[in-house]
CSV table of C-alpha atoms in Angstrom, one decimal:
chain,number,residue,atom,x,y,z
A,7,UNK,CA,0.1,0.1,0.3
A,8,UNK,CA,3.0,2.5,0.3
A,9,UNK,CA,4.1,2.0,-3.3
A,10,UNK,CA,2.8,5.4,-4.4
A,11,UNK,CA,5.9,6.8,-2.0
A,12,UNK,CA,8.4,6.1,-4.6
A,13,UNK,CA,7.0,8.7,-6.8
A,14,UNK,CA,7.8,11.8,-4.7
A,15,UNK,CA,11.0,10.7,-3.8
A,16,UNK,CA,12.0,9.7,-7.6
A,17,UNK,CA,11.0,13.2,-8.6
A,18,UNK,CA,12.6,14.8,-5.5
A,19,UNK,CA,15.8,13.1,-6.5
A,20,UNK,CA,15.4,13.9,-9.9
A,21,UNK,CA,17.2,10.8,-10.8
A,22,UNK,CA,16.4,7.5,-12.9
A,23,UNK,CA,14.7,4.7,-11.4
A,24,UNK,CA,14.7,1.1,-12.7
A,25,UNK,CA,12.0,-1.5,-11.7
A,26,UNK,CA,12.1,-5.3,-11.8
A,27,UNK,CA,9.6,-7.7,-12.1
A,28,UNK,CA,6.2,-7.2,-9.5
A,29,UNK,CA,7.7,-3.7,-8.8
A,30,UNK,CA,6.7,-2.5,-12.3
A,31,UNK,CA,4.1,0.1,-12.4
A,32,UNK,CA,5.8,1.9,-9.3
A,33,UNK,CA,6.2,4.7,-11.8
A,34,UNK,CA,3.9,4.9,-14.3
A,35,UNK,CA,4.9,4.1,-18.1
A,36,UNK,CA,6.1,7.1,-19.7
A,37,UNK,CA,7.5,8.7,-16.5
A,38,UNK,CA,10.4,10.7,-17.6
A,39,UNK,CA,12.6,9.3,-15.0
A,40,UNK,CA,11.4,5.8,-15.6
A,41,UNK,CA,14.4,3.7,-17.1
A,42,UNK,CA,13.5,0.7,-19.0
A,43,UNK,CA,16.7,-0.3,-21.1
A,44,UNK,CA,19.6,1.5,-19.8
A,45,UNK,CA,20.0,0.0,-16.4
A,46,UNK,CA,23.4,-1.4,-17.5
A,47,UNK,CA,24.6,2.4,-18.4
A,48,UNK,CA,23.1,3.8,-15.2
A,49,UNK,CA,25.3,1.2,-12.9
A,50,UNK,CA,28.2,1.6,-14.7
A,51,UNK,CA,28.2,5.5,-14.1
A,52,UNK,CA,26.2,6.1,-11.1
A,53,UNK,CA,28.1,7.5,-7.9
A,54,UNK,CA,25.3,6.3,-5.6
A,55,UNK,CA,23.0,3.4,-6.1
A,56,UNK,CA,19.6,3.2,-3.8
A,57,UNK,CA,18.5,-0.4,-4.0
A,58,UNK,CA,15.3,-0.7,-2.4
A,59,UNK,CA,14.5,-4.8,-2.0
A,60,UNK,CA,16.7,-5.8,-4.8
A,61,UNK,CA,18.5,-8.9,-4.9
A,62,UNK,CA,22.4,-8.9,-6.2
A,63,UNK,CA,21.5,-11.8,-8.4
A,64,UNK,CA,21.6,-13.0,-11.7
A,65,UNK,CA,19.3,-10.3,-13.1
A,66,UNK,CA,21.9,-7.6,-11.9
A,67,UNK,CA,24.9,-9.1,-12.5
A,68,UNK,CA,25.6,-10.3,-8.7
A,69,UNK,CA,26.5,-6.4,-8.1
A,70,UNK,CA,29.6,-6.8,-10.5
A,71,UNK,CA,27.9,-4.4,-13.1
A,72,UNK,CA,27.4,-1.4,-10.5
A,73,UNK,CA,30.2,1.4,-10.6
A,74,UNK,CA,33.1,-0.2,-8.1
A,75,UNK,CA,33.7,3.4,-7.0
A,76,UNK,CA,29.9,4.0,-6.1
A,77,UNK,CA,28.3,4.3,-3.1
A,78,UNK,CA,25.8,1.3,-2.1
A,79,UNK,CA,22.6,2.2,0.0
A,80,UNK,CA,20.9,-1.1,0.2
A,81,UNK,CA,17.4,-1.4,1.7
A,82,UNK,CA,15.6,-4.9,2.7
A,83,UNK,CA,13.3,-6.1,5.4
A,84,UNK,CA,15.3,-9.6,5.4
A,85,UNK,CA,18.8,-8.8,7.2
A,86,UNK,CA,20.7,-11.6,5.1
A,87,UNK,CA,19.7,-9.9,2.1
A,88,UNK,CA,22.4,-6.7,3.0
A,89,UNK,CA,25.4,-6.9,1.5
A,90,UNK,CA,24.8,-10.4,-0.3
A,91,UNK,CA,27.2,-10.5,-3.0
A,92,UNK,CA,27.9,-6.7,-3.4
A,93,UNK,CA,28.6,-5.3,0.0
A,94,UNK,CA,26.6,-2.3,1.0
A,95,UNK,CA,28.4,1.3,2.5
A,96,UNK,CA,25.1,1.6,4.0
A,97,UNK,CA,22.8,-1.5,5.1
A,98,UNK,CA,19.0,-0.4,6.1
A,99,UNK,CA,16.8,-3.5,7.7
A,100,UNK,CA,13.5,-1.9,7.0
A,101,UNK,CA,10.4,-2.2,4.6
A,102,UNK,CA,11.4,-0.3,1.8
A,103,UNK,CA,8.0,1.0,1.5
A,104,UNK,CA,8.2,2.1,5.0
A,105,UNK,CA,11.7,3.5,4.2
A,106,UNK,CA,10.4,5.8,1.4
A,107,UNK,CA,7.6,7.2,3.6
A,108,UNK,CA,10.3,8.4,6.0
A,109,UNK,CA,12.7,9.4,3.6
A,110,UNK,CA,10.0,11.1,1.6
A,111,UNK,CA,9.8,13.8,4.8
A,112,UNK,CA,13.1,14.6,4.4
A,113,UNK,CA,13.0,15.6,0.5
A,114,UNK,CA,13.9,19.3,1.3
A,115,UNK,CA,17.5,18.2,2.3
A,116,UNK,CA,18.4,15.8,-0.9
A,117,UNK,CA,20.5,18.6,-2.5
A,118,UNK,CA,21.7,17.4,-5.9
A,119,UNK,CA,24.1,19.1,-8.5
A,120,UNK,CA,24.6,18.4,-12.0
A,121,UNK,CA,22.4,15.5,-12.3
A,122,UNK,CA,20.2,16.6,-14.9
A,123,UNK,CA,22.9,16.1,-17.7
A,124,UNK,CA,23.3,12.7,-16.5
A,125,UNK,CA,19.6,11.8,-16.5
A,126,UNK,CA,19.4,13.5,-19.9
A,127,UNK,CA,22.6,11.6,-21.3
A,128,UNK,CA,20.2,8.0,-20.1
A,129,UNK,CA,17.0,9.3,-21.8
A,130,UNK,CA,19.0,9.7,-24.9
A,131,UNK,CA,20.2,5.9,-24.7
A,132,UNK,CA,16.9,5.5,-23.7
A,133,UNK,CA,15.5,6.6,-27.0
A,134,UNK,CA,18.4,5.4,-28.9
A,135,UNK,CA,17.6,1.8,-27.8
A,136,UNK,CA,13.9,2.2,-28.2
A,137,UNK,CA,14.4,3.2,-31.8
A,138,UNK,CA,16.9,-0.1,-32.2
A,139,UNK,CA,14.0,-2.1,-30.9
A,140,UNK,CA,11.4,-0.6,-33.0
A,141,UNK,CA,13.5,-1.3,-36.0
A,142,UNK,CA,13.7,-4.9,-35.2
A,143,UNK,CA,9.8,-5.0,-34.8
A,144,UNK,CA,9.4,-3.7,-37.9
A,145,UNK,CA,12.1,-5.8,-39.8
A,146,UNK,CA,9.8,-9.3,-40.1
A,147,UNK,CA,6.4,-10.0,-41.1
A,148,UNK,CA,6.4,-13.5,-40.9
A,149,UNK,CA,7.0,-15.3,-38.5
A,150,UNK,CA,6.4,-12.5,-36.0
A,151,UNK,CA,9.4,-10.6,-34.6
A,152,UNK,CA,9.6,-11.0,-30.9
A,153,UNK,CA,10.0,-7.1,-30.5
A,154,UNK,CA,6.9,-6.5,-32.4
A,155,UNK,CA,5.1,-9.2,-30.3
A,156,UNK,CA,6.2,-7.1,-27.2
A,157,UNK,CA,5.1,-3.8,-28.6
A,158,UNK,CA,1.7,-4.6,-29.8
A,159,UNK,CA,0.9,-7.0,-26.4
A,160,UNK,CA,2.1,-3.9,-24.6
A,161,UNK,CA,-0.1,-1.4,-26.1
A,162,UNK,CA,-3.0,-3.9,-26.2
A,163,UNK,CA,-2.9,-4.4,-22.6
A,164,UNK,CA,-2.6,-0.6,-21.9
A,165,UNK,CA,-1.8,1.0,-18.7
A,166,UNK,CA,-4.4,-0.4,-16.4
A,167,UNK,CA,-4.8,-4.0,-16.8
A,168,UNK,CA,-3.4,-6.7,-14.7
A,169,UNK,CA,-0.7,-8.9,-16.6
A,170,UNK,CA,0.6,-12.1,-15.0
A,171,UNK,CA,4.1,-12.8,-17.0
A,172,UNK,CA,4.8,-16.5,-17.4
A,173,UNK,CA,8.0,-17.5,-20.0
A,174,UNK,CA,11.2,-16.6,-20.2
A,175,UNK,CA,13.1,-14.7,-23.1
A,176,UNK,CA,9.6,-13.6,-24.4
A,177,UNK,CA,8.6,-12.3,-21.1
A,178,UNK,CA,12.0,-10.4,-21.1
A,179,UNK,CA,11.7,-8.7,-24.0
A,180,UNK,CA,7.6,-8.1,-23.7
A,181,UNK,CA,8.3,-6.4,-20.3
A,182,UNK,CA,10.1,-3.4,-21.9
A,183,UNK,CA,7.1,-2.6,-23.8
A,184,UNK,CA,4.6,-3.3,-21.0
A,185,UNK,CA,2.3,0.1,-20.3
A,186,UNK,CA,1.3,-1.4,-16.9
A,187,UNK,CA,1.4,2.1,-14.9
A,188,UNK,CA,-0.2,0.9,-11.4
A,189,UNK,CA,1.8,-1.2,-8.6
A,190,UNK,CA,1.1,-4.8,-8.3
A,191,UNK,CA,-0.1,-4.9,-11.8
A,192,UNK,CA,2.2,-7.2,-13.0
A,193,UNK,CA,2.1,-10.6,-11.4
A,194,UNK,CA,5.8,-11.9,-12.0
A,195,UNK,CA,7.0,-15.0,-10.6
A,196,UNK,CA,10.0,-13.7,-8.9
A,197,UNK,CA,13.8,-14.2,-9.2
A,198,UNK,CA,14.0,-17.8,-10.1
A,199,UNK,CA,11.2,-17.7,-13.3
A,200,UNK,CA,9.1,-20.1,-12.0
A,201,UNK,CA,7.0,-21.4,-15.2
A,202,UNK,CA,3.7,-22.2,-14.4
A,203,UNK,CA,2.4,-19.5,-12.5
A,204,UNK,CA,0.8,-17.5,-14.9
A,205,UNK,CA,-2.7,-19.1,-15.0
A,206,UNK,CA,-3.3,-19.2,-11.3
A,207,UNK,CA,-2.0,-15.7,-10.5
A,208,UNK,CA,-4.2,-14.6,-13.2
A,209,UNK,CA,-7.5,-16.6,-12.3
A,210,UNK,CA,-6.8,-14.9,-8.5
A,211,UNK,CA,-6.3,-11.2,-9.9
A,212,UNK,CA,-9.8,-11.5,-12.3
A,213,UNK,CA,-11.9,-13.1,-9.3
A,214,UNK,CA,-10.8,-10.2,-7.1
A,215,UNK,CA,-11.0,-7.7,-9.9
A,216,UNK,CA,-13.9,-8.7,-12.2
A,217,UNK,CA,-14.3,-5.6,-14.2
A,218,UNK,CA,-10.6,-5.3,-15.1
A,219,UNK,CA,-8.9,-6.6,-18.0
A,220,UNK,CA,-6.4,-9.7,-17.1
A,221,UNK,CA,-4.0,-11.0,-19.4
A,222,UNK,CA,-1.3,-13.3,-19.6
A,223,UNK,CA,1.9,-13.2,-21.2
A,224,UNK,CA,3.3,-16.8,-22.1
A,225,UNK,CA,6.1,-18.4,-23.6
A,226,UNK,CA,5.2,-21.3,-25.5
A,227,UNK,CA,7.2,-23.5,-22.8
A,228,UNK,CA,5.0,-21.8,-19.9
A,229,UNK,CA,2.3,-22.4,-21.4
A,230,UNK,CA,2.8,-26.0,-21.2
A,231,UNK,CA,3.3,-26.2,-17.8
A,232,UNK,CA,-0.4,-25.2,-16.8
A,233,UNK,CA,-2.2,-24.4,-19.9
A,234,UNK,CA,-5.1,-26.7,-19.2
A,235,UNK,CA,-6.3,-24.2,-16.6
A,236,UNK,CA,-7.9,-22.6,-19.4
A,237,UNK,CA,-10.6,-25.2,-18.1
A,238,UNK,CA,-11.3,-23.9,-15.0
A,239,UNK,CA,-11.3,-19.9,-16.4
A,240,UNK,CA,-14.0,-21.4,-18.7
A,241,UNK,CA,-15.8,-23.3,-16.1
A,242,UNK,CA,-16.0,-20.2,-13.6
A,243,UNK,CA,-16.8,-17.8,-16.5
A,244,UNK,CA,-13.3,-15.8,-16.4
A,245,UNK,CA,-12.7,-14.1,-19.5
A,246,UNK,CA,-9.0,-13.9,-19.2
A,247,UNK,CA,-6.9,-13.5,-22.2
A,248,UNK,CA,-3.7,-14.9,-23.1
A,249,UNK,CA,-1.2,-14.5,-25.7
A,250,UNK,CA,1.7,-17.0,-26.6
A,251,UNK,CA,4.7,-16.0,-28.0
A,252,UNK,CA,5.3,-19.3,-30.0
A,253,UNK,CA,9.0,-19.8,-31.5
A,254,UNK,CA,8.8,-23.7,-31.1
A,255,UNK,CA,11.8,-24.0,-28.9
A,256,UNK,CA,13.2,-23.6,-24.9
A,257,UNK,CA,14.9,-20.1,-26.1
A,258,UNK,CA,16.5,-19.3,-22.8
A,259,UNK,CA,17.9,-22.8,-23.1
A,260,UNK,CA,18.8,-22.9,-26.4
A,261,UNK,CA,20.7,-19.6,-26.1
A,262,UNK,CA,23.0,-20.8,-23.2
A,263,UNK,CA,23.6,-24.1,-25.5
A,264,UNK,CA,24.3,-22.3,-28.5
A,265,UNK,CA,26.5,-19.7,-26.9
A,266,UNK,CA,28.5,-22.3,-24.6
A,267,UNK,CA,28.0,-25.7,-26.3
A,268,UNK,CA,27.0,-25.1,-29.8
A,269,UNK,CA,27.8,-28.7,-31.0
A,270,UNK,CA,25.2,-30.2,-28.1
A,271,UNK,CA,22.4,-28.4,-28.6
A,272,UNK,CA,19.8,-30.9,-26.4
A,273,UNK,CA,16.5,-31.2,-26.0
A,274,UNK,CA,15.9,-27.3,-26.7
A,275,UNK,CA,13.6,-27.7,-30.0
A,276,UNK,CA,9.5,-28.0,-28.8
A,277,UNK,CA,7.9,-27.1,-32.5
A,278,UNK,CA,5.3,-24.9,-33.2
A,279,UNK,CA,2.1,-26.4,-31.6
A,280,UNK,CA,-1.8,-25.3,-32.2
A,281,UNK,CA,-2.1,-24.4,-28.1
A,282,UNK,CA,-4.9,-22.2,-29.4
A,283,UNK,CA,-7.1,-25.4,-30.7
A,284,UNK,CA,-6.7,-26.9,-27.2
A,285,UNK,CA,-8.7,-23.6,-25.7
A,286,UNK,CA,-11.2,-23.8,-28.8
A,287,UNK,CA,-11.8,-27.2,-28.0
A,288,UNK,CA,-12.5,-26.5,-24.2
A,289,UNK,CA,-15.1,-24.0,-25.7
A,290,UNK,CA,-12.8,-20.7,-25.5
A,291,UNK,CA,-11.8,-18.2,-28.2
A,292,UNK,CA,-8.6,-19.5,-29.5
A,293,UNK,CA,-6.7,-18.0,-32.8
A,294,UNK,CA,-3.6,-18.7,-34.8
A,295,UNK,CA,-1.3,-15.4,-35.8
A,296,UNK,CA,1.3,-15.8,-38.7
A,297,UNK,CA,2.1,-12.7,-40.0
A,298,UNK,CA,2.6,-9.1,-38.0
A,299,UNK,CA,-0.7,-7.7,-39.2
A,300,UNK,CA,-2.6,-10.2,-37.7
A,301,UNK,CA,-1.8,-9.8,-34.2
A,302,UNK,CA,-3.7,-6.7,-33.0
A,303,UNK,CA,-6.7,-7.8,-34.6
A,304,UNK,CA,-6.4,-11.0,-33.0
A,305,UNK,CA,-6.0,-9.7,-29.8
A,306,UNK,CA,-8.9,-7.3,-30.3
A,307,UNK,CA,-11.1,-10.2,-31.4
A,308,UNK,CA,-9.9,-12.1,-28.4
A,309,UNK,CA,-11.1,-9.4,-26.3
A,310,UNK,CA,-14.3,-8.9,-27.7
A,311,UNK,CA,-15.5,-12.6,-27.4
A,312,UNK,CA,-16.1,-11.9,-23.6
A,313,UNK,CA,-14.7,-15.5,-22.9
A,314,UNK,CA,-11.5,-17.3,-21.8
A,315,UNK,CA,-9.4,-16.6,-24.9
A,316,UNK,CA,-5.7,-17.7,-26.2
A,317,UNK,CA,-3.8,-15.8,-28.8
A,318,UNK,CA,-1.0,-18.2,-29.9
A,319,UNK,CA,1.7,-16.1,-32.2
A,320,UNK,CA,4.2,-17.9,-34.1
A,321,UNK,CA,7.5,-16.1,-33.4
A,322,UNK,CA,10.6,-15.7,-35.3
A,323,UNK,CA,13.2,-18.0,-33.6
A,324,UNK,CA,16.1,-15.3,-32.4
A,325,UNK,CA,19.2,-15.7,-30.6
A,326,UNK,CA,18.0,-12.8,-28.1
A,327,UNK,CA,20.4,-10.7,-25.5
A,328,UNK,CA,17.8,-10.9,-23.2
A,329,UNK,CA,19.0,-14.7,-22.5
A,330,UNK,CA,19.9,-14.5,-18.9
A,331,UNK,CA,23.0,-16.8,-20.2
A,332,UNK,CA,24.1,-15.0,-23.3
A,333,UNK,CA,25.0,-11.7,-21.3
């Protein structure tokens, strides 16, 4: 309930903010201080890093990507997380939300200098990377490029939907395009990327918020874990909209194999399966997208069906830098 405390503190500091997983929405989409594609650059150049409930794990390079001369202030409710993998100059054992509440009472004492130029530099880098992603999105028609998938899905769900994410690389790609602008509206499985959580999260969200659009972004591997929950959606009349990024491979794993063991790519291919047909067979709405221009109309048709729906999108297989193993 304290997530709104981030905005006034961020604006008083006047510096970039980067949000992980379930923290997305803490700053609204399009906020001038919300960084989406430049966290690595910011880590390399920052003189102070304020980490609020952040684990220095594989998602953040175990803290090694931070400027070694930077002062690290780490706030976490769990004492054992302070200084884990990356030493903290100042550790604060506290609920991060409560910490922000108290910090916000002292905004007048912050006092920054020359930060505006650095923020402008990061904003320019954000714009350049967004342009590169846009060019990639428009570079393929059939199969659909993952960046176009992310762009169209993000625009479709918009700022107010509740979106569960259940996949690997396609979730990493799509997360940068999501427009969700409310705290707690991205339902993320956490640091282990536990596949199969999406349907359960979405089901609970739709029961609690029946008037909200609730969606799931699946990878094809992720869908294979608990896709049968579409039967539950239909039996309980829950019009949840799922969209599968279907490149026919375990892409995160295949990227690892290709990068380090190119002669031993084992059990990484799934095939492009008609997951939508399963949903149709259960009595829901299903569609298969082969070309870029078909994606948004298919999403709109899924919403108009007013029943549980699945849009199965044939993706171009790519070696994506979003893979944790290819960094």
